[in-house]
Amino acid sequence: MLKPDPAVLYLRVEPGRAPGPAEDEARAFADQRGLTVAEVVTDPYGEPDPGRRAGWQRVRDMAARGEIGTVVVRLPSCIAPDRSHEVRYREMRWLLDRGVRVRFSWPALTLPDGGAA
């Protein structure tokens, strides 16, 4: 069974820079869907394997402890790049198996009814 709230916003950022518009977009997405943001977790761009990123490990730890019900990311490639789509699917399945859903905040991936494509 999927857990409702709370949500974590997972953002990839340029090293040394604040998340900026990506965080604003993710927060607006969460607000529009009634999600409570528990935490904003960031990782710098560069490492393609989410298992080697401290921020993604934080997301996994929160999911394993049942602290979150949703992970909001801007694009699927924030989890793993397109060339590593099998890793992305593995991570999303791991979260789903723990009752945590992944939602995409980028408007082109959001359906008119508020769901994700």
Coordinates of C-alpha atoms in Angstrom, one line a residue:
M1 CA 0.0 0.0 0.0
L2 CA 1.3 3.4 -0.9
K3 CA 1.9 5.8 2.0
P4 CA 0.6 9.4 1.7
D5 CA 2.7 12.2 3.2
P6 CA 5.3 13.3 4.0
A7 CA 7.4 14.0 0.9
V8 CA 11.1 14.5 0.3
L9 CA 12.2 16.8 -2.5
Y10 CA 15.3 15.3 -4.2
L11 CA 17.3 17.8 -6.3
R12 CA 20.4 17.6 -8.4
V13 CA 22.4 20.8 -8.3
E14 CA 25.5 22.3 -9.8
P15 CA 28.4 22.1 -7.3
G16 CA 28.5 25.2 -5.1
R17 CA 25.1 26.5 -6.3
A18 CA 21.7 26.6 -4.5
P19 CA 18.8 24.6 -6.1
G20 CA 16.9 27.8 -7.1
P21 CA 14.1 27.3 -9.6
A22 CA 14.1 23.5 -9.4
E23 CA 13.3 23.7 -5.7
D24 CA 10.6 26.3 -6.3
E25 CA 9.1 24.0 -8.9
A26 CA 9.2 21.0 -6.7
R27 CA 7.7 22.9 -3.7
A28 CA 4.9 24.2 -5.9
F29 CA 4.2 20.7 -7.2
A30 CA 4.0 19.3 -3.6
D31 CA 1.8 22.2 -2.4
Q32 CA -0.6 21.7 -5.3
R33 CA -1.0 18.1 -4.3
G34 CA -1.3 18.5 -0.6
L35 CA 2.1 16.9 0.2
T36 CA 4.0 18.0 3.3
V37 CA 7.6 18.5 2.5
A38 CA 9.7 16.8 5.2
E39 CA 13.1 17.6 3.8
V40 CA 14.9 18.8 0.8
V41 CA 17.8 16.5 -0.2
T42 CA 20.4 17.5 -2.8
D43 CA 23.3 15.9 -4.6
P44 CA 25.7 17.6 -7.1
Y45 CA 25.6 16.6 -10.7
G46 CA 28.3 14.3 -11.9
E47 CA 27.9 10.8 -10.3
P48 CA 25.6 8.7 -12.5
D49 CA 25.1 5.9 -9.9
P50 CA 22.5 7.0 -7.2
G51 CA 24.0 4.4 -4.9
R52 CA 27.2 6.4 -4.7
R53 CA 25.5 9.7 -3.8
A54 CA 25.1 10.7 -0.2
G55 CA 21.8 12.5 -0.8
W56 CA 20.2 9.6 -2.6
Q57 CA 21.4 7.3 0.3
R58 CA 19.6 9.7 2.7
V59 CA 16.4 9.3 0.6
R60 CA 16.7 5.5 0.7
D61 CA 17.3 5.6 4.5
M62 CA 14.2 7.7 5.0
A63 CA 12.2 5.3 2.9
A64 CA 13.5 2.3 4.7
R65 CA 12.5 3.8 8.1
G66 CA 9.0 4.6 6.8
E67 CA 9.5 8.4 7.2
I68 CA 8.4 9.4 3.7
G69 CA 5.6 8.4 1.3
T70 CA 6.7 10.3 -1.8
V71 CA 9.9 11.4 -3.5
V72 CA 9.5 14.4 -5.8
V73 CA 12.2 14.7 -8.5
R74 CA 12.2 17.1 -11.5
L75 CA 13.0 14.5 -14.1
P76 CA 13.6 10.7 -14.2
S77 CA 17.3 11.5 -15.1
C78 CA 17.7 13.1 -11.6
I79 CA 17.7 9.5 -10.3
A80 CA 19.9 8.1 -13.0
P81 CA 20.8 9.3 -16.5
D82 CA 19.1 7.9 -19.5
R83 CA 22.0 5.7 -20.4
S84 CA 21.6 4.1 -17.0
H85 CA 17.8 3.7 -17.1
E86 CA 17.9 0.2 -15.7
V87 CA 19.5 1.7 -12.5
R88 CA 16.7 4.3 -12.4
Y89 CA 14.0 1.5 -12.7
R90 CA 15.8 -0.5 -9.9
E91 CA 15.8 2.5 -7.6
M92 CA 12.1 3.4 -8.3
R93 CA 11.1 -0.3 -7.8
W94 CA 13.0 -0.4 -4.5
L95 CA 11.1 2.7 -3.3
L96 CA 7.8 1.4 -4.5
D97 CA 8.4 -1.9 -2.7
R98 CA 8.5 0.1 0.5
G99 CA 5.3 2.0 -0.3
V100 CA 7.1 5.2 -1.5
R101 CA 6.1 6.6 -4.8
V102 CA 8.2 8.8 -7.1
R103 CA 6.6 11.9 -8.7
F104 CA 8.0 14.1 -11.4
S105 CA 7.6 17.9 -10.9
W106 CA 8.6 19.0 -14.4
P107 CA 5.3 20.2 -16.0
A108 CA 5.8 18.2 -19.2
L109 CA 5.7 15.0 -17.2
T110 CA 2.6 16.0 -15.1
L111 CA -0.9 15.0 -16.4
P112 CA -3.7 17.5 -16.3
D113 CA -5.4 15.6 -13.4
G114 CA -2.3 16.1 -11.2
G115 CA -0.9 12.6 -11.7
A116 CA 2.5 11.8 -13.2
A117 CA 3.0 10.4 -16.7

